[in-house]
mmCIF file of C-alpha atoms in Angstrom:
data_model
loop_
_atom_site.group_PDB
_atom_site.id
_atom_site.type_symbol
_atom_site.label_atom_id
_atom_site.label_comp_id
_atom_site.label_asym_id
_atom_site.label_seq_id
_atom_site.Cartn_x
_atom_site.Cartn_y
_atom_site.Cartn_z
ATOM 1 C CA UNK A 1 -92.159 155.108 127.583
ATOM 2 C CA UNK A 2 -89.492 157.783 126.917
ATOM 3 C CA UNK A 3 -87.497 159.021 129.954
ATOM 4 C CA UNK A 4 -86.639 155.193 130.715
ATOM 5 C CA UNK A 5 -87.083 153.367 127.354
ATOM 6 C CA UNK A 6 -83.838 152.689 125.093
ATOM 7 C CA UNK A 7 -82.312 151.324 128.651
ATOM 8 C CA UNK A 8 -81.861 147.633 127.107
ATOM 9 C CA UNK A 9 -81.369 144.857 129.689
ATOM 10 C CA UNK A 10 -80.820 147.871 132.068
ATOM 11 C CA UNK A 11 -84.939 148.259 132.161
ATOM 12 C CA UNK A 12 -86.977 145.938 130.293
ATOM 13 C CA UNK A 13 -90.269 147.377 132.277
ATOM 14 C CA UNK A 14 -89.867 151.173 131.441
ATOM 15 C CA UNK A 15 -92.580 153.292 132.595
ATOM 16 C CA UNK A 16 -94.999 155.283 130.576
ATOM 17 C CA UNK A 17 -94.486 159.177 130.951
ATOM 18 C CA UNK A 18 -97.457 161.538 130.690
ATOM 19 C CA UNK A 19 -98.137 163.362 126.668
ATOM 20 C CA UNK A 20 -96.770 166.745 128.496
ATOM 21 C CA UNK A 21 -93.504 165.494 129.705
ATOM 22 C CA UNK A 22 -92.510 163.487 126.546
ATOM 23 C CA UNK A 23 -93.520 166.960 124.538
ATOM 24 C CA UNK A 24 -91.171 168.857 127.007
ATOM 25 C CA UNK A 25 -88.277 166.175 127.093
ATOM 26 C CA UNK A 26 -88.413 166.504 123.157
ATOM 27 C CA UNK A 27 -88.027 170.094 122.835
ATOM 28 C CA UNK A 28 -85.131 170.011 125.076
ATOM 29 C CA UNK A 29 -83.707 167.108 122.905
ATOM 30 C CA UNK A 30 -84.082 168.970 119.928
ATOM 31 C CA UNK A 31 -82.491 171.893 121.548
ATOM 32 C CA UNK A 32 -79.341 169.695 122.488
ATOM 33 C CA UNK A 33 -79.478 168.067 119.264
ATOM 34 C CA UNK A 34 -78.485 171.420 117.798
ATOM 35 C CA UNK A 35 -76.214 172.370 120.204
ATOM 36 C CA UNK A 36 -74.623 169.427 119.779
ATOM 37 C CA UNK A 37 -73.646 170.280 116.230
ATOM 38 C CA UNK A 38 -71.501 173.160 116.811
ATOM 39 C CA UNK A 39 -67.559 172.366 116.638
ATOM 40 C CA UNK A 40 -68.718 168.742 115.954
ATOM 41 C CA UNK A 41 -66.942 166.343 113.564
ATOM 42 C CA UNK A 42 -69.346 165.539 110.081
ATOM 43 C CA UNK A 43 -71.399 162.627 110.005
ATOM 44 C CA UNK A 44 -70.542 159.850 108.702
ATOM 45 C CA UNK A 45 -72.944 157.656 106.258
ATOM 46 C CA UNK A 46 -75.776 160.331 106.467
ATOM 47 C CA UNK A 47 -78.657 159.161 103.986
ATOM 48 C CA UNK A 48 -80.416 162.058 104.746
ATOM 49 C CA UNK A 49 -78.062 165.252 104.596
ATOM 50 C CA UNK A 50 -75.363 164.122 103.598
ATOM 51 C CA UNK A 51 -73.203 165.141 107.005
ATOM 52 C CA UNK A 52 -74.904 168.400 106.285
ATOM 53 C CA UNK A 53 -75.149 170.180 109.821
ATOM 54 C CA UNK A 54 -76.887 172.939 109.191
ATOM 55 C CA UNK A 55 -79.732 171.717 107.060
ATOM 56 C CA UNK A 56 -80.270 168.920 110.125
ATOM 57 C CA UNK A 57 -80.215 172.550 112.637
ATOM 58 C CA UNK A 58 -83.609 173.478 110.028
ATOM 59 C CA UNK A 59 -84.991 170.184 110.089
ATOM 60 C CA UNK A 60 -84.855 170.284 114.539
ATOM 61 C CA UNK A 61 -86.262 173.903 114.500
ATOM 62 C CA UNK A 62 -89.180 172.665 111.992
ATOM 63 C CA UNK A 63 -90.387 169.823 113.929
ATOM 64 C CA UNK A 64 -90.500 172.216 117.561
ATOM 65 C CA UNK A 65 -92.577 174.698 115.714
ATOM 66 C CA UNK A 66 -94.493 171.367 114.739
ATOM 67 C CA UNK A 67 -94.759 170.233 118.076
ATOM 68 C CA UNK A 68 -95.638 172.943 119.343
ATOM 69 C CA UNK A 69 -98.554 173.432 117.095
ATOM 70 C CA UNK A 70 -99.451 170.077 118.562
ATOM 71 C CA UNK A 71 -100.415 171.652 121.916
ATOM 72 C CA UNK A 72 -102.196 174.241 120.478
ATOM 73 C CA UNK A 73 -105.539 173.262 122.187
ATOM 74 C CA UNK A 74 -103.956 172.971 125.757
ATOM 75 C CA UNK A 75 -102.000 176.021 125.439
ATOM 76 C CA UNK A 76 -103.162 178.623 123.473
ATOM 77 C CA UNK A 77 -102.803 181.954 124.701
ATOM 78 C CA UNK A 78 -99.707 183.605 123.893
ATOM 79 C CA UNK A 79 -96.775 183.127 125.985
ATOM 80 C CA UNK A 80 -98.113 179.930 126.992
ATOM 81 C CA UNK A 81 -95.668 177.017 126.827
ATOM 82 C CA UNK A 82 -96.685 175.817 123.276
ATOM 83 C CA UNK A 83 -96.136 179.887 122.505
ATOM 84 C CA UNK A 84 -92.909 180.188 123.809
ATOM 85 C CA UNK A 85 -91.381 176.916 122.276
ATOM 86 C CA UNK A 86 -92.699 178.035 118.490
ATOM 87 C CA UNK A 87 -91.048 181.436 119.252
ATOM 88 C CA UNK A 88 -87.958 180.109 120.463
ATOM 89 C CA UNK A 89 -87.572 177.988 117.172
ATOM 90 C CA UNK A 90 -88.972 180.604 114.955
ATOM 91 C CA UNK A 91 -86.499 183.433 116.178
ATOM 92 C CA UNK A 92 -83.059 180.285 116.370
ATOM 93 C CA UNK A 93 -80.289 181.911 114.099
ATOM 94 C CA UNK A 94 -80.001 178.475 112.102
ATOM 95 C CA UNK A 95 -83.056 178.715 110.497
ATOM 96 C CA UNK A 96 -85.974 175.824 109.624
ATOM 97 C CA UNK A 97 -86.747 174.783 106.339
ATOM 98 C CA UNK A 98 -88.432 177.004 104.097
ATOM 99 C CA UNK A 99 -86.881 175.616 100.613
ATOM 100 C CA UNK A 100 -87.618 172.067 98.875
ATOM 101 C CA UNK A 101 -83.249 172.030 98.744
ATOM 102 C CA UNK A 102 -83.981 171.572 103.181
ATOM 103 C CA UNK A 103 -86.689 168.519 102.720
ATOM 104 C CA UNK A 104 -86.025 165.954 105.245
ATOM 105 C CA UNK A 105 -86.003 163.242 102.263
ATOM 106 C CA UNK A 106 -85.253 159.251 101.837
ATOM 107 C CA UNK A 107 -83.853 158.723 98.525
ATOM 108 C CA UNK A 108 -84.470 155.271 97.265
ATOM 109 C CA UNK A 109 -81.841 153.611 95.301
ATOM 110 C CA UNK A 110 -84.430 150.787 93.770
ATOM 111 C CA UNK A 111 -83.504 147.460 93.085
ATOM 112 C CA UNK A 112 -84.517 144.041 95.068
ATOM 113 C CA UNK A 113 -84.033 145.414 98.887
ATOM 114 C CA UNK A 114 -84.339 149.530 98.921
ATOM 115 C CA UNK A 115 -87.786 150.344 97.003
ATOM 116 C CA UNK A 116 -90.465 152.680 97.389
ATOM 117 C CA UNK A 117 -93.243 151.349 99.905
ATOM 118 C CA UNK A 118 -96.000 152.737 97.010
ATOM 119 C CA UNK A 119 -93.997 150.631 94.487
ATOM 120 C CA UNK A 120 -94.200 147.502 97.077
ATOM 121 C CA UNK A 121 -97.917 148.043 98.099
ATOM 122 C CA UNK A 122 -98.681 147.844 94.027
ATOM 123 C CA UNK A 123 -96.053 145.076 93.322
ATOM 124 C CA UNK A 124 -98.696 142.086 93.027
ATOM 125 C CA UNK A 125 -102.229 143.825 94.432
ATOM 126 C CA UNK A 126 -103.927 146.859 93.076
ATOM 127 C CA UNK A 127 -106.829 147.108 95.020
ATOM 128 C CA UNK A 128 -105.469 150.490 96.609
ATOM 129 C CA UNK A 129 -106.480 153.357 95.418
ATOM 130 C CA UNK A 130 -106.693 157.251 95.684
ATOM 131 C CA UNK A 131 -110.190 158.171 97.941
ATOM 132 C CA UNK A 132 -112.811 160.086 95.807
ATOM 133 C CA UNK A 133 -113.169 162.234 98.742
ATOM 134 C CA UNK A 134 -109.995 163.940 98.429
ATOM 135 C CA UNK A 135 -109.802 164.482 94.234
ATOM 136 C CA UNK A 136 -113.961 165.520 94.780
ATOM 137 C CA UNK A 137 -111.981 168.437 96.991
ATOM 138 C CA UNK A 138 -109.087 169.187 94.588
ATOM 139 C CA UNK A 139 -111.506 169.194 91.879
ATOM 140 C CA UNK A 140 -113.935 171.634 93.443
ATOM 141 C CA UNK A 141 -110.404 174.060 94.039
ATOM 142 C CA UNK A 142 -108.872 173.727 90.784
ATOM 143 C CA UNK A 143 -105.784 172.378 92.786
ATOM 144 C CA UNK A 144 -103.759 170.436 90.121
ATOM 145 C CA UNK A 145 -101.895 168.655 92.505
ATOM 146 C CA UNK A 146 -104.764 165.666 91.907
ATOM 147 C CA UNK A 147 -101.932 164.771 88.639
ATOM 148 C CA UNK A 148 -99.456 164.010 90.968
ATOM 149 C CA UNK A 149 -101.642 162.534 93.976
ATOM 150 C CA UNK A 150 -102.990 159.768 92.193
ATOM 151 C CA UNK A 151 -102.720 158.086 88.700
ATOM 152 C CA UNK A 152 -105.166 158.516 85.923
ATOM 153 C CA UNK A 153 -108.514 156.871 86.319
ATOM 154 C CA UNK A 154 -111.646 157.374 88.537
ATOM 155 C CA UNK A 155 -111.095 157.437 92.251
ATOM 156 C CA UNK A 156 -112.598 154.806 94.643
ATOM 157 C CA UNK A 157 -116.281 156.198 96.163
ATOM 158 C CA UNK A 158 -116.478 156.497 99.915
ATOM 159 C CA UNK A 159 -118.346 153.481 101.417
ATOM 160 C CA UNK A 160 -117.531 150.838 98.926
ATOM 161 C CA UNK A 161 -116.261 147.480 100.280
ATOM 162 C CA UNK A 162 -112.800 145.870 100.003
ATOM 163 C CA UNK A 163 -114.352 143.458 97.563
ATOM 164 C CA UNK A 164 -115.428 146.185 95.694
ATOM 165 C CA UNK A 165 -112.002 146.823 94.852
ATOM 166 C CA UNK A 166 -110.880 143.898 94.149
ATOM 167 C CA UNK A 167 -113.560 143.176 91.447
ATOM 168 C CA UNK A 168 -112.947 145.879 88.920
ATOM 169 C CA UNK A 169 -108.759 146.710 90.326
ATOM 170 C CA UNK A 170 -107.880 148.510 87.401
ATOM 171 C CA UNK A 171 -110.943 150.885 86.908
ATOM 172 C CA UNK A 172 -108.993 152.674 90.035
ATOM 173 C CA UNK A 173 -106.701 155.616 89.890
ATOM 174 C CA UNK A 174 -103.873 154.641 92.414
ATOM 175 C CA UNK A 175 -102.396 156.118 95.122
ATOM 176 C CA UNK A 176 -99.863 158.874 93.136
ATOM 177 C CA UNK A 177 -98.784 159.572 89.655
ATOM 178 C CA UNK A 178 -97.292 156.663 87.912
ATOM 179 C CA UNK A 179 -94.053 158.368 88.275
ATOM 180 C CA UNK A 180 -93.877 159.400 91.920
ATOM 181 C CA UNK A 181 -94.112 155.967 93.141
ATOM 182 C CA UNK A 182 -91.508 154.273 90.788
ATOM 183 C CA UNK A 183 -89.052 151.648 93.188
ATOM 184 C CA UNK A 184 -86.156 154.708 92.898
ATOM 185 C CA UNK A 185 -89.143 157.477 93.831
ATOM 186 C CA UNK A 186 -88.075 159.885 96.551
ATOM 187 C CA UNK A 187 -90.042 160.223 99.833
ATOM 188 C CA UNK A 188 -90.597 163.415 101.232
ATOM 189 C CA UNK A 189 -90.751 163.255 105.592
ATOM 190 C CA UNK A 190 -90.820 166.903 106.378
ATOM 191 C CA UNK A 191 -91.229 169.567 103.793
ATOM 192 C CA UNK A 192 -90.743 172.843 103.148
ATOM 193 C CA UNK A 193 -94.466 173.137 102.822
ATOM 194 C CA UNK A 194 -95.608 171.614 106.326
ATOM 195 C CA UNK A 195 -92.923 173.802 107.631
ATOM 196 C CA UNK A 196 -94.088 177.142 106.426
ATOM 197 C CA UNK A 197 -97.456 176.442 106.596
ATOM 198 C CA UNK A 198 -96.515 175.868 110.617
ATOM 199 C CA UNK A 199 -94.947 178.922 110.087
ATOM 200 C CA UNK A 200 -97.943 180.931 108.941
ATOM 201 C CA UNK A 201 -100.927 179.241 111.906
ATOM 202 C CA UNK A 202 -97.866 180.130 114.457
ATOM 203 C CA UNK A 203 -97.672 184.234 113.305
ATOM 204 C CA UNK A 204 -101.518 183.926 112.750
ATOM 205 C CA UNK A 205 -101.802 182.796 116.386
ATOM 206 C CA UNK A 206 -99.783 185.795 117.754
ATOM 207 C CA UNK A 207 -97.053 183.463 118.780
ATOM 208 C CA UNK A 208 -94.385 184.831 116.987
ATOM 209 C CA UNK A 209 -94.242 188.436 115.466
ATOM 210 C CA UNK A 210 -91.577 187.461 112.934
ATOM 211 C CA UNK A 211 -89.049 184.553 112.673
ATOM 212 C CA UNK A 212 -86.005 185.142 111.365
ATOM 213 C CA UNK A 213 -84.447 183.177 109.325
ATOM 214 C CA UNK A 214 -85.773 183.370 106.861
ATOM 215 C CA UNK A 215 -87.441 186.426 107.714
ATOM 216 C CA UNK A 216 -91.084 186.093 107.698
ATOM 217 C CA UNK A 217 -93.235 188.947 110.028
ATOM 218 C CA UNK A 218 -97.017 188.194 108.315
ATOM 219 C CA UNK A 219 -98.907 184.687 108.385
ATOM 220 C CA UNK A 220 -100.247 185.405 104.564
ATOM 221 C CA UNK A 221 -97.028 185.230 102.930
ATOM 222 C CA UNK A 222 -95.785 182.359 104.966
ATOM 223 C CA UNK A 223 -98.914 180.515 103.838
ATOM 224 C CA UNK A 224 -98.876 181.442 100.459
ATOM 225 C CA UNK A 225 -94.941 181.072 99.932
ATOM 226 C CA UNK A 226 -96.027 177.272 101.543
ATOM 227 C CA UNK A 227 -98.665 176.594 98.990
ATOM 228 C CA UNK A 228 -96.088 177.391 96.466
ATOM 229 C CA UNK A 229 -93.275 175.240 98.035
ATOM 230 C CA UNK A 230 -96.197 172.145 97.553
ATOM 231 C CA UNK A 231 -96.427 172.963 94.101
ATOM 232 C CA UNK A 232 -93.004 173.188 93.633
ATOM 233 C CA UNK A 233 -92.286 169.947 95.562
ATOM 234 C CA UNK A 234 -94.691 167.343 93.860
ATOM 235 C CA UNK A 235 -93.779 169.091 90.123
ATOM 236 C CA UNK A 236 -96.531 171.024 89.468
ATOM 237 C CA UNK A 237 -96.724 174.090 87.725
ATOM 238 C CA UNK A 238 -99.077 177.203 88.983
ATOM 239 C CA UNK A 239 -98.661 177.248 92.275
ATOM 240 C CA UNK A 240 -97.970 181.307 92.759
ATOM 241 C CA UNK A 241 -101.050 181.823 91.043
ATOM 242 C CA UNK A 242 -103.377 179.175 93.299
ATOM 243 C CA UNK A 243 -102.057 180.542 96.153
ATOM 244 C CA UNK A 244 -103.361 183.784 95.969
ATOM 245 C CA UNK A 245 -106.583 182.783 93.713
ATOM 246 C CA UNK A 246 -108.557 181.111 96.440
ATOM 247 C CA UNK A 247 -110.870 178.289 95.740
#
């Protein structure tokens, strides 16, 4: 349900729309929401932004270029609907987010009630941990984000049961670094990363020729200026140099 849900006691049976309208009705939300902005009064009690209007403009012109990634496989050609929506967010005058300062971020304060959900999931189990498949990968790539994806310790094998887990808990690396999932640990929602790397398949497509702010006319320096952004986001140094080493 979308075009009749939120309705209360005024619908309690709302009906489900098809995937192509909901995509469409939230493209022209985003659109209003950023309209919606301009001449506005500041927010009030904004745990995101802070009341910041123009980093929540980025944030709406990310997530259509997302979206419209998203239909990619039902419209592909250029100028196609999925085309025209990633151009008309990639060429907006207010800008998406292309620095870690933009991240659409929750900022945990700790304590009893406002944690971490890492911090909970460990807080009296440990049999989570970080898949083998995925360090195997960074491994093979010399990617040192594996430091800040997962604590020390071998990863958990693909196959192995539950009970498996629980037998030997701590002989697991967990789920990330020690320090990224203390109870005051940041979450990142959207990041600069996933937003330039959206930036670089949409330019690669032949969607977009350029976007403009910021300025960006080829895919390889979106993607590469993306790889950095990741390296920059979870603390770890090297990234300008992994980015245009290759695996």
């Amino acid at each position: 349900p979308y075009s009749e849900s939120l309705k209360a006691a005024g619908n309690f049976t709302p009906a489900f729309d098809m995937q192509l309208d909901i995509y469409k009705k939230m493209f022209a939300d985003l659109k209003e929401g950023i309209s919606g902005f301009d001449a506005g009064l500041k927010m009030q009690g904004d745990i995101m932004y802070a009341g910041d209007p123009a980093k929540w403009k980025k944030l709406a012109n990310t997530l259509r270029m997302q979206l419209a990634l998203r239909l990619s496989k039902r419209y592909p050609a250029p100028g196609g609907l999925a085309a025209t929506e990633f151009a008309a967010a990639a060429a907006d005058p207010a800008g998406f987010i292309a620095t870690n300062a933009d991240n659409f971020t929750l900022n945990y304060p700790g304590g009893a009630a406002y944690r971490h959900p890492w911090y909970d999931i460990y807080d009296g189990r440990s049999d989570y941990a970080i898949s083998k498949t995925l360090t195997d990968i960074l491994s093979n790539m010399g990617d040192a984000r594996r430091n800040a994806y997962g604590s020390t310790g071998a990863a958990f094998p693909y196959g192995l049961k539950r009970e498996d887990a629980i037998k030997e808990p701590l002989s697991y690396a967990k789920v990330l670094a020690d320090s990224k999932r203390d109870q005051a640990s940041p979450v990142v929602v959207i990041s600069a990363a996933s937003s330039l790397l959206a930036v670089a398949e949409g330019l690669e497509r032949g969607w977009a020729t350029a976007t403009v702010s910021p300025a960006y006319t080829s895919a390889k320096t979106a993607y590469e200026d993306g790889i950095k952004a990741s390296f920059d986001q979870w603390g770890i140094a090297g990234g300008a140099a992994y980015s245009v080493s290759g695996p």
